[in-house]
mmCIF file with all atom_site columns, C-alpha atoms in Angstrom:
data_model
loop_
_atom_site.group_PDB
_atom_site.id
_atom_site.type_symbol
_atom_site.label_atom_id
_atom_site.label_alt_id
_atom_site.label_comp_id
_atom_site.label_asym_id
_atom_site.label_entity_id
_atom_site.label_seq_id
_atom_site.pdbx_PDB_ins_code
_atom_site.Cartn_x
_atom_site.Cartn_y
_atom_site.Cartn_z
_atom_site.occupancy
_atom_site.B_iso_or_equiv
_atom_site.pdbx_formal_charge
_atom_site.auth_seq_id
_atom_site.auth_comp_id
_atom_site.auth_asym_id
_atom_site.auth_atom_id
_atom_site.pdbx_PDB_model_num
ATOM 1   C CA . MET A 1 1   ? 27.931 104.375 133.749 1.00 39.00 ? 24  MET A CA 1
ATOM 2   C CA . ASN A 1 2   ? 28.025 103.255 130.107 1.00 44.00 ? 25  ASN A CA 1
ATOM 3   C CA . HIS A 1 3   ? 28.438 99.469  130.716 1.00 67.00 ? 26  HIS A CA 1
ATOM 4   C CA . ALA A 1 4   ? 24.841 98.904  129.550 1.00 68.00 ? 27  ALA A CA 1
ATOM 5   C CA . ARG A 1 5   ? 26.105 99.541  125.949 1.00 76.00 ? 28  ARG A CA 1
ATOM 6   C CA . LEU A 1 6   ? 27.949 96.373  126.425 1.00 86.00 ? 29  LEU A CA 1
ATOM 7   C CA . GLY A 1 7   ? 25.207 94.720  128.410 1.00 87.00 ? 30  GLY A CA 1
ATOM 8   C CA . VAL A 1 8   ? 27.127 94.158  131.637 1.00 87.00 ? 31  VAL A CA 1
ATOM 9   C CA . GLU A 1 9   ? 27.405 94.985  135.187 1.00 88.00 ? 32  GLU A CA 1
ATOM 10  C CA . VAL A 1 10  ? 31.009 95.105  136.415 1.00 89.00 ? 33  VAL A CA 1
ATOM 11  C CA . GLN A 1 11  ? 32.908 95.939  139.555 1.00 92.00 ? 34  GLN A CA 1
ATOM 12  C CA . THR A 1 12  ? 36.310 96.879  140.457 1.00 89.00 ? 35  THR A CA 1
ATOM 13  C CA . LEU A 1 13  ? 38.644 94.282  141.834 1.00 90.00 ? 36  LEU A CA 1
ATOM 14  C CA . ASP A 1 14  ? 40.280 94.667  145.240 1.00 90.00 ? 37  ASP A CA 1
ATOM 15  C CA . GLN A 1 15  ? 43.388 92.384  146.139 1.00 92.00 ? 38  GLN A CA 1
ATOM 16  C CA . SER A 1 16  ? 41.106 89.671  147.766 1.00 91.00 ? 39  SER A CA 1
ATOM 17  C CA . LEU A 1 17  ? 39.095 89.195  144.446 1.00 92.00 ? 40  LEU A CA 1
ATOM 18  C CA . ALA A 1 18  ? 42.347 89.312  142.454 1.00 92.00 ? 41  ALA A CA 1
ATOM 19  C CA . ASP A 1 19  ? 43.721 86.498  144.761 1.00 91.00 ? 42  ASP A CA 1
ATOM 20  C CA . SER A 1 20  ? 40.460 84.562  143.999 1.00 89.00 ? 43  SER A CA 1
ATOM 21  C CA . PHE A 1 21  ? 40.976 84.743  140.181 1.00 91.00 ? 44  PHE A CA 1
ATOM 22  C CA . ARG A 1 22  ? 44.722 83.931  140.306 1.00 90.00 ? 45  ARG A CA 1
ATOM 23  C CA . MET A 1 23  ? 45.813 87.577  139.349 1.00 92.00 ? 46  MET A CA 1
ATOM 24  C CA . LYS A 1 24  ? 48.964 89.274  140.503 1.00 89.00 ? 47  LYS A CA 1
ATOM 25  C CA . ALA A 1 25  ? 47.352 92.744  140.688 1.00 91.00 ? 48  ALA A CA 1
ATOM 26  C CA . PRO A 1 26  ? 43.671 93.905  141.244 1.00 92.00 ? 49  PRO A CA 1
ATOM 27  C CA . ASN A 1 27  ? 43.607 95.701  137.831 1.00 92.00 ? 50  ASN A CA 1
ATOM 28  C CA . GLY A 1 28  ? 40.589 95.291  135.588 1.00 93.00 ? 51  GLY A CA 1
ATOM 29  C CA . ALA A 1 29  ? 36.727 95.194  135.567 1.00 93.00 ? 52  ALA A CA 1
ATOM 30  C CA . LEU A 1 30  ? 35.073 92.011  136.919 1.00 93.00 ? 53  LEU A CA 1
ATOM 31  C CA . VAL A 1 31  ? 31.962 90.986  135.060 1.00 92.00 ? 54  VAL A CA 1
ATOM 32  C CA . ALA A 1 32  ? 29.183 90.267  137.509 1.00 91.00 ? 55  ALA A CA 1
ATOM 33  C CA . LYS A 1 33  ? 26.185 90.142  135.219 1.00 89.00 ? 56  LYS A CA 1
ATOM 34  C CA . ILE A 1 34  ? 25.676 89.812  131.410 1.00 89.00 ? 57  ILE A CA 1
ATOM 35  C CA . GLU A 1 35  ? 22.367 90.890  129.843 1.00 84.00 ? 58  GLU A CA 1
ATOM 36  C CA . PRO A 1 36  ? 20.804 88.274  127.307 1.00 83.00 ? 59  PRO A CA 1
ATOM 37  C CA . ASP A 1 37  ? 21.207 89.120  123.672 1.00 82.00 ? 60  ASP A CA 1
ATOM 38  C CA . SER A 1 38  ? 23.660 91.938  124.572 1.00 86.00 ? 61  SER A CA 1
ATOM 39  C CA . ALA A 1 39  ? 26.848 93.064  122.737 1.00 88.00 ? 62  ALA A CA 1
ATOM 40  C CA . ALA A 1 40  ? 28.829 91.249  125.643 1.00 91.00 ? 63  ALA A CA 1
ATOM 41  C CA . ALA A 1 41  ? 26.814 88.022  125.286 1.00 90.00 ? 64  ALA A CA 1
ATOM 42  C CA . HIS A 1 42  ? 27.337 87.931  121.507 1.00 89.00 ? 65  HIS A CA 1
ATOM 43  C CA . ALA A 1 43  ? 31.083 88.613  122.013 1.00 91.00 ? 66  ALA A CA 1
ATOM 44  C CA . GLY A 1 44  ? 31.178 85.424  124.240 1.00 93.00 ? 67  GLY A CA 1
ATOM 45  C CA . LEU A 1 45  ? 32.067 87.450  127.401 1.00 93.00 ? 68  LEU A CA 1
ATOM 46  C CA . LYS A 1 46  ? 31.227 85.501  130.577 1.00 92.00 ? 69  LYS A CA 1
ATOM 47  C CA . VAL A 1 47  ? 30.471 86.154  134.110 1.00 93.00 ? 70  VAL A CA 1
ATOM 48  C CA . GLY A 1 48  ? 33.735 85.887  136.214 1.00 94.00 ? 71  GLY A CA 1
ATOM 49  C CA . ASP A 1 49  ? 35.759 87.260  133.207 1.00 94.00 ? 72  ASP A CA 1
ATOM 50  C CA . VAL A 1 50  ? 38.059 90.157  134.161 1.00 95.00 ? 73  VAL A CA 1
ATOM 51  C CA . ILE A 1 51  ? 38.205 92.901  131.520 1.00 95.00 ? 74  ILE A CA 1
ATOM 52  C CA . LEU A 1 52  ? 41.869 93.939  131.370 1.00 95.00 ? 75  LEU A CA 1
ATOM 53  C CA . GLU A 1 53  ? 42.082 96.068  128.195 1.00 94.00 ? 76  GLU A CA 1
ATOM 54  C CA . PHE A 1 54  ? 39.495 97.839  125.942 1.00 92.00 ? 77  PHE A CA 1
ATOM 55  C CA . ASN A 1 55  ? 40.878 98.501  122.521 1.00 90.00 ? 78  ASN A CA 1
ATOM 56  C CA . GLY A 1 56  ? 44.389 98.193  123.755 1.00 91.00 ? 79  GLY A CA 1
ATOM 57  C CA . SER A 1 57  ? 44.004 100.699 126.671 1.00 91.00 ? 80  SER A CA 1
ATOM 58  C CA . PRO A 1 58  ? 44.677 99.077  130.123 1.00 92.00 ? 81  PRO A CA 1
ATOM 59  C CA . ILE A 1 59  ? 41.578 99.018  132.379 1.00 91.00 ? 82  ILE A CA 1
ATOM 60  C CA . VAL A 1 60  ? 42.417 99.477  135.982 1.00 89.00 ? 83  VAL A CA 1
ATOM 61  C CA . ASP A 1 61  ? 38.976 99.753  137.409 1.00 85.00 ? 84  ASP A CA 1
ATOM 62  C CA . ALA A 1 62  ? 35.239 99.855  136.380 1.00 84.00 ? 85  ALA A CA 1
ATOM 63  C CA . GLY A 1 63  ? 35.231 103.574 135.883 1.00 83.00 ? 86  GLY A CA 1
ATOM 64  C CA . GLN A 1 64  ? 37.851 103.365 133.030 1.00 84.00 ? 87  GLN A CA 1
ATOM 65  C CA . LEU A 1 65  ? 35.928 100.755 131.347 1.00 85.00 ? 88  LEU A CA 1
ATOM 66  C CA . SER A 1 66  ? 32.870 103.090 131.320 1.00 81.00 ? 89  SER A CA 1
ATOM 67  C CA . ALA A 1 67  ? 35.043 105.892 129.948 1.00 78.00 ? 90  ALA A CA 1
ATOM 68  C CA . GLY A 1 68  ? 36.251 103.584 127.121 1.00 82.00 ? 91  GLY A CA 1
ATOM 69  C CA . VAL A 1 69  ? 32.889 102.342 126.146 1.00 83.00 ? 92  VAL A CA 1
ATOM 70  C CA . GLY A 1 70  ? 31.331 105.807 126.570 1.00 78.00 ? 93  GLY A CA 1
ATOM 71  C CA . ALA A 1 71  ? 33.877 107.150 123.908 1.00 78.00 ? 94  ALA A CA 1
ATOM 72  C CA . ALA A 1 72  ? 33.016 104.537 121.370 1.00 79.00 ? 95  ALA A CA 1
ATOM 73  C CA . ALA A 1 73  ? 29.918 105.073 118.809 1.00 78.00 ? 96  ALA A CA 1
ATOM 74  C CA . PRO A 1 74  ? 27.060 102.377 118.619 1.00 77.00 ? 97  PRO A CA 1
ATOM 75  C CA . GLY A 1 75  ? 28.265 99.776  115.929 1.00 83.00 ? 98  GLY A CA 1
ATOM 76  C CA . ASP A 1 76  ? 31.925 100.486 116.531 1.00 86.00 ? 99  ASP A CA 1
ATOM 77  C CA . LYS A 1 77  ? 34.055 97.314  116.802 1.00 88.00 ? 100 LYS A CA 1
ATOM 78  C CA . ALA A 1 78  ? 36.318 96.989  119.781 1.00 89.00 ? 101 ALA A CA 1
ATOM 79  C CA . SER A 1 79  ? 38.646 94.343  121.104 1.00 92.00 ? 102 SER A CA 1
ATOM 80  C CA . LEU A 1 80  ? 38.527 93.203  124.910 1.00 93.00 ? 103 LEU A CA 1
ATOM 81  C CA . GLU A 1 81  ? 41.265 91.422  126.557 1.00 95.00 ? 104 GLU A CA 1
ATOM 82  C CA . VAL A 1 82  ? 39.906 89.482  129.417 1.00 96.00 ? 105 VAL A CA 1
ATOM 83  C CA . TRP A 1 83  ? 41.393 87.266  132.177 1.00 95.00 ? 106 TRP A CA 1
ATOM 84  C CA . ARG A 1 84  ? 39.708 83.851  131.937 1.00 94.00 ? 107 ARG A CA 1
ATOM 85  C CA . ASP A 1 85  ? 40.739 80.631  133.991 1.00 91.00 ? 108 ASP A CA 1
ATOM 86  C CA . GLY A 1 86  ? 44.210 81.843  134.811 1.00 91.00 ? 109 GLY A CA 1
ATOM 87  C CA . LYS A 1 87  ? 45.006 83.329  131.280 1.00 92.00 ? 110 LYS A CA 1
ATOM 88  C CA . ALA A 1 88  ? 44.372 86.298  129.059 1.00 92.00 ? 111 ALA A CA 1
ATOM 89  C CA . VAL A 1 89  ? 41.882 85.834  126.266 1.00 94.00 ? 112 VAL A CA 1
ATOM 90  C CA . THR A 1 90  ? 40.943 88.468  123.453 1.00 94.00 ? 113 THR A CA 1
ATOM 91  C CA . LEU A 1 91  ? 37.285 88.825  122.328 1.00 94.00 ? 114 LEU A CA 1
ATOM 92  C CA . ASN A 1 92  ? 35.938 91.022  119.728 1.00 92.00 ? 115 ASN A CA 1
ATOM 93  C CA . VAL A 1 93  ? 32.655 93.079  120.477 1.00 91.00 ? 116 VAL A CA 1
ATOM 94  C CA . THR A 1 94  ? 30.447 95.307  118.624 1.00 88.00 ? 117 THR A CA 1
ATOM 95  C CA . ILE A 1 95  ? 29.367 98.400  120.887 1.00 85.00 ? 118 ILE A CA 1
ATOM 96  C CA . GLY A 1 96  ? 25.591 98.659  121.344 1.00 78.00 ? 119 GLY A CA 1
ATOM 97  C CA . SER A 1 97  ? 23.363 101.588 122.352 1.00 64.00 ? 120 SER A CA 1
ATOM 98  C CA . ALA A 1 98  ? 21.450 101.283 125.740 1.00 50.00 ? 121 ALA A CA 1
ATOM 99  C CA . ALA A 1 99  ? 20.492 103.167 128.893 1.00 39.00 ? 122 ALA A CA 1
ATOM 100 C CA . PRO A 1 100 ? 23.119 103.528 131.609 1.00 35.00 ? 123 PRO A CA 1
ATOM 101 C CA . ALA A 1 101 ? 23.769 100.503 133.893 1.00 33.00 ? 124 ALA A CA 1
ATOM 102 C CA . GLU A 1 102 ? 24.977 100.610 137.422 1.00 31.00 ? 125 GLU A CA 1
ATOM 103 C CA . VAL A 1 103 ? 28.292 99.328  138.664 1.00 31.00 ? 126 VAL A CA 1
ATOM 104 C CA . ALA A 1 104 ? 28.154 96.780  141.814 1.00 32.00 ? 127 ALA A CA 1
ATOM 105 C CA . GLY A 1 105 ? 30.083 97.751  144.750 1.00 31.00 ? 128 GLY A CA 1
ATOM 106 C CA . THR A 1 106 ? 32.967 95.609  145.873 1.00 30.00 ? 129 THR A CA 1
ATOM 107 C CA . GLY A 1 107 ? 31.755 94.969  149.371 1.00 31.00 ? 130 GLY A CA 1
ATOM 108 C CA . ASP A 1 108 ? 33.738 94.914  152.420 1.00 27.00 ? 131 ASP A CA 1
ATOM 109 C CA . ALA A 1 109 ? 36.121 91.945  152.479 1.00 26.00 ? 132 ALA A CA 1
ATOM 110 C CA . SER A 1 110 ? 37.588 90.883  155.887 1.00 24.00 ? 133 SER A CA 1
ATOM 111 C CA . ALA A 1 111 ? 41.137 90.061  156.184 1.00 23.00 ? 134 ALA A CA 1
ATOM 112 C CA . SER A 1 112 ? 41.003 87.929  159.429 1.00 24.00 ? 135 SER A CA 1
ATOM 113 C CA . ALA A 1 113 ? 41.404 84.138  159.036 1.00 23.00 ? 136 ALA A CA 1
ATOM 114 C CA . GLN A 1 114 ? 38.763 81.432  159.684 1.00 26.00 ? 137 GLN A CA 1
ATOM 115 C CA . ALA A 1 115 ? 38.572 77.938  158.427 1.00 32.00 ? 138 ALA A CA 1
ATOM 116 C CA . ARG A 1 116 ? 34.963 77.892  157.203 1.00 57.00 ? 139 ARG A CA 1
ATOM 117 C CA . LEU A 1 117 ? 32.620 80.058  155.245 1.00 76.00 ? 140 LEU A CA 1
ATOM 118 C CA . GLY A 1 118 ? 30.081 80.508  157.957 1.00 80.00 ? 141 GLY A CA 1
ATOM 119 C CA . LEU A 1 119 ? 27.084 80.326  155.805 1.00 82.00 ? 142 LEU A CA 1
ATOM 120 C CA . ALA A 1 120 ? 23.838 78.104  156.236 1.00 84.00 ? 143 ALA A CA 1
ATOM 121 C CA . LEU A 1 121 ? 22.464 77.406  152.686 1.00 85.00 ? 144 LEU A CA 1
ATOM 122 C CA . ARG A 1 122 ? 19.837 75.562  150.789 1.00 86.00 ? 145 ARG A CA 1
ATOM 123 C CA . PRO A 1 123 ? 18.890 75.043  147.251 1.00 88.00 ? 146 PRO A CA 1
ATOM 124 C CA . LEU A 1 124 ? 16.196 77.359  145.613 1.00 86.00 ? 147 LEU A CA 1
ATOM 125 C CA . ASN A 1 125 ? 12.826 75.696  144.993 1.00 84.00 ? 148 ASN A CA 1
ATOM 126 C CA . PRO A 1 126 ? 11.425 76.063  141.558 1.00 84.00 ? 149 PRO A CA 1
ATOM 127 C CA . GLU A 1 127 ? 9.299  78.888  142.468 1.00 85.00 ? 150 GLU A CA 1
ATOM 128 C CA . GLU A 1 128 ? 12.208 80.838  143.923 1.00 85.00 ? 151 GLU A CA 1
ATOM 129 C CA . ARG A 1 129 ? 14.356 80.161  140.880 1.00 86.00 ? 152 ARG A CA 1
ATOM 130 C CA . GLN A 1 130 ? 11.768 81.273  138.597 1.00 86.00 ? 153 GLN A CA 1
ATOM 131 C CA . GLN A 1 131 ? 11.149 84.469  140.735 1.00 84.00 ? 154 GLN A CA 1
ATOM 132 C CA . ALA A 1 132 ? 14.986 85.155  140.939 1.00 84.00 ? 155 ALA A CA 1
ATOM 133 C CA . GLY A 1 133 ? 15.346 84.393  137.032 1.00 86.00 ? 156 GLY A CA 1
ATOM 134 C CA . VAL A 1 134 ? 18.146 81.909  137.742 1.00 87.00 ? 157 VAL A CA 1
ATOM 135 C CA . SER A 1 135 ? 18.464 78.258  136.929 1.00 86.00 ? 158 SER A CA 1
ATOM 136 C CA . GLY A 1 136 ? 20.283 77.189  140.053 1.00 87.00 ? 159 GLY A CA 1
ATOM 137 C CA . GLY A 1 137 ? 21.887 78.617  143.062 1.00 91.00 ? 160 GLY A CA 1
ATOM 138 C CA . LEU A 1 138 ? 21.763 78.368  146.923 1.00 92.00 ? 161 LEU A CA 1
ATOM 139 C CA . VAL A 1 139 ? 19.838 80.817  149.207 1.00 91.00 ? 162 VAL A CA 1
ATOM 140 C CA . VAL A 1 140 ? 21.484 81.996  152.275 1.00 89.00 ? 163 VAL A CA 1
ATOM 141 C CA . GLU A 1 141 ? 19.576 81.255  155.571 1.00 84.00 ? 164 GLU A CA 1
ATOM 142 C CA . ASP A 1 142 ? 22.201 82.380  157.966 1.00 82.00 ? 165 ASP A CA 1
ATOM 143 C CA . ALA A 1 143 ? 25.589 84.111  157.684 1.00 83.00 ? 166 ALA A CA 1
ATOM 144 C CA . GLN A 1 144 ? 28.104 84.317  160.287 1.00 82.00 ? 167 GLN A CA 1
ATOM 145 C CA . GLY A 1 145 ? 31.884 84.737  160.598 1.00 80.00 ? 168 GLY A CA 1
ATOM 146 C CA . HIS A 1 146 ? 33.751 85.629  157.364 1.00 82.00 ? 169 HIS A CA 1
ATOM 147 C CA . ALA A 1 147 ? 30.821 85.542  155.062 1.00 86.00 ? 170 ALA A CA 1
ATOM 148 C CA . ALA A 1 148 ? 28.969 87.970  157.291 1.00 86.00 ? 171 ALA A CA 1
ATOM 149 C CA . GLU A 1 149 ? 31.894 90.270  157.621 1.00 86.00 ? 172 GLU A CA 1
ATOM 150 C CA . ALA A 1 150 ? 32.268 90.150  153.786 1.00 89.00 ? 173 ALA A CA 1
ATOM 151 C CA . GLY A 1 151 ? 28.658 91.496  153.642 1.00 91.00 ? 174 GLY A CA 1
ATOM 152 C CA . ILE A 1 152 ? 26.724 88.455  152.799 1.00 92.00 ? 175 ILE A CA 1
ATOM 153 C CA . GLN A 1 153 ? 23.085 88.492  154.050 1.00 91.00 ? 176 GLN A CA 1
ATOM 154 C CA . PRO A 1 154 ? 20.326 86.128  154.805 1.00 90.00 ? 177 PRO A CA 1
ATOM 155 C CA . GLY A 1 155 ? 18.225 86.056  151.496 1.00 92.00 ? 178 GLY A CA 1
ATOM 156 C CA . ASP A 1 156 ? 21.194 86.351  149.197 1.00 93.00 ? 179 ASP A CA 1
ATOM 157 C CA . VAL A 1 157 ? 21.441 83.847  146.575 1.00 94.00 ? 180 VAL A CA 1
ATOM 158 C CA . VAL A 1 158 ? 24.844 82.244  145.834 1.00 94.00 ? 181 VAL A CA 1
ATOM 159 C CA . LEU A 1 159 ? 25.132 81.585  142.049 1.00 95.00 ? 182 LEU A CA 1
ATOM 160 C CA . SER A 1 160 ? 28.856 80.628  141.584 1.00 93.00 ? 183 SER A CA 1
ATOM 161 C CA . VAL A 1 161 ? 32.170 80.098  143.317 1.00 90.00 ? 184 VAL A CA 1
ATOM 162 C CA . ASP A 1 162 ? 35.085 81.660  141.431 1.00 88.00 ? 185 ASP A CA 1
ATOM 163 C CA . GLY A 1 163 ? 32.937 81.676  138.348 1.00 89.00 ? 186 GLY A CA 1
ATOM 164 C CA . THR A 1 164 ? 31.694 77.917  138.371 1.00 90.00 ? 187 THR A CA 1
ATOM 165 C CA . PRO A 1 165 ? 27.952 77.791  138.891 1.00 92.00 ? 188 PRO A CA 1
ATOM 166 C CA . VAL A 1 166 ? 26.773 75.862  142.139 1.00 90.00 ? 189 VAL A CA 1
ATOM 167 C CA . GLN A 1 167 ? 23.543 73.763  142.281 1.00 87.00 ? 190 GLN A CA 1
ATOM 168 C CA . SER A 1 168 ? 23.924 71.969  145.508 1.00 86.00 ? 191 SER A CA 1
ATOM 169 C CA . VAL A 1 169 ? 25.412 72.621  148.959 1.00 83.00 ? 192 VAL A CA 1
ATOM 170 C CA . ALA A 1 170 ? 27.708 69.535  148.638 1.00 82.00 ? 193 ALA A CA 1
ATOM 171 C CA . GLN A 1 171 ? 28.978 70.919  145.559 1.00 85.00 ? 194 GLN A CA 1
ATOM 172 C CA . LEU A 1 172 ? 29.818 74.230  147.176 1.00 85.00 ? 195 LEU A CA 1
ATOM 173 C CA . ARG A 1 173 ? 31.488 72.552  150.183 1.00 81.00 ? 196 ARG A CA 1
ATOM 174 C CA . LYS A 1 174 ? 33.718 70.565  147.835 1.00 82.00 ? 197 LYS A CA 1
ATOM 175 C CA . MET A 1 175 ? 34.822 73.541  145.928 1.00 82.00 ? 198 MET A CA 1
ATOM 176 C CA . VAL A 1 176 ? 35.502 75.611  149.086 1.00 80.00 ? 199 VAL A CA 1
ATOM 177 C CA . GLN A 1 177 ? 37.564 72.681  150.483 1.00 78.00 ? 200 GLN A CA 1
ATOM 178 C CA . GLU A 1 178 ? 39.780 72.863  147.318 1.00 78.00 ? 201 GLU A CA 1
ATOM 179 C CA . HIS A 1 179 ? 40.683 76.508  148.067 1.00 76.00 ? 202 HIS A CA 1
ATOM 180 C CA . ASP A 1 180 ? 43.159 77.247  150.847 1.00 70.00 ? 203 ASP A CA 1
ATOM 181 C CA . LYS A 1 181 ? 42.485 80.829  151.611 1.00 78.00 ? 204 LYS A CA 1
ATOM 182 C CA . GLN A 1 182 ? 40.081 82.702  149.414 1.00 82.00 ? 205 GLN A CA 1
ATOM 183 C CA . VAL A 1 183 ? 36.916 82.258  147.208 1.00 88.00 ? 206 VAL A CA 1
ATOM 184 C CA . ALA A 1 184 ? 34.762 84.805  145.250 1.00 92.00 ? 207 ALA A CA 1
ATOM 185 C CA . LEU A 1 185 ? 31.188 84.030  145.586 1.00 93.00 ? 208 LEU A CA 1
ATOM 186 C CA . LEU A 1 186 ? 28.773 85.439  142.965 1.00 95.00 ? 209 LEU A CA 1
ATOM 187 C CA . ILE A 1 187 ? 25.728 86.703  145.002 1.00 95.00 ? 210 ILE A CA 1
ATOM 188 C CA . GLN A 1 188 ? 22.381 87.730  143.612 1.00 94.00 ? 211 GLN A CA 1
ATOM 189 C CA . ARG A 1 189 ? 20.659 90.215  145.882 1.00 92.00 ? 212 ARG A CA 1
ATOM 190 C CA . GLY A 1 190 ? 17.180 91.488  144.332 1.00 88.00 ? 213 GLY A CA 1
ATOM 191 C CA . ASN A 1 191 ? 17.976 92.449  140.794 1.00 87.00 ? 214 ASN A CA 1
ATOM 192 C CA . ASN A 1 192 ? 21.668 93.101  141.393 1.00 91.00 ? 215 ASN A CA 1
ATOM 193 C CA . ARG A 1 193 ? 24.652 90.719  141.182 1.00 93.00 ? 216 ARG A CA 1
ATOM 194 C CA . LEU A 1 194 ? 28.103 91.278  142.512 1.00 93.00 ? 217 LEU A CA 1
ATOM 195 C CA . PHE A 1 195 ? 31.251 89.070  143.433 1.00 94.00 ? 218 PHE A CA 1
ATOM 196 C CA . VAL A 1 196 ? 32.099 89.052  147.144 1.00 92.00 ? 219 VAL A CA 1
ATOM 197 C CA . PRO A 1 197 ? 35.533 87.674  148.362 1.00 91.00 ? 220 PRO A CA 1
ATOM 198 C CA . VAL A 1 198 ? 35.341 85.648  151.366 1.00 88.00 ? 221 VAL A CA 1
ATOM 199 C CA . THR A 1 199 ? 38.607 84.508  153.403 1.00 83.00 ? 222 THR A CA 1
ATOM 200 C CA . LEU A 1 200 ? 38.643 81.031  154.224 1.00 76.00 ? 223 LEU A CA 1
ATOM 201 C CA . GLY A 1 201 ? 41.753 81.186  156.615 1.00 55.00 ? 224 GLY A CA 1
#
């Protein structure tokens, strides 16, 4: 896929993720990772943004974004309409040239209801943070219930909830309490990042 020319990894939304980001329909390409010093980083794109349009063309899924970026020449200017914090924002980006990047899968979100996340978590120690290349996050020691059904595994690192970085278990618990039915957790697994929607009940 051609997302590396933007310097992003994206995934296609499903309705669960759309609900988490307060969107009516699951259209767009959800940004799961941004490469440092990339076209996307220079344009001000953020993890958790949903790319809705590329140069005025609606983006329904990650594949359409790839096609749009692939059709642009290196150095071309493009406009991106993104969904951020409940509203649409327009960004201007200069297309780069890079090797292909991979698109993260959407995971298997469970639709059944349960009140809690079902995760045992602890903060990463400094050595683990350095190894993972992150400044914060919580490592999953055990996953049960909805979290396990959504595909979260022990060893995954939870980086953010609905795009907001998490540094402590107490912070994550508070953020989850403020949601009534759905959260999107940004997970790092090895070198890959993806948003996983988890039903709360």
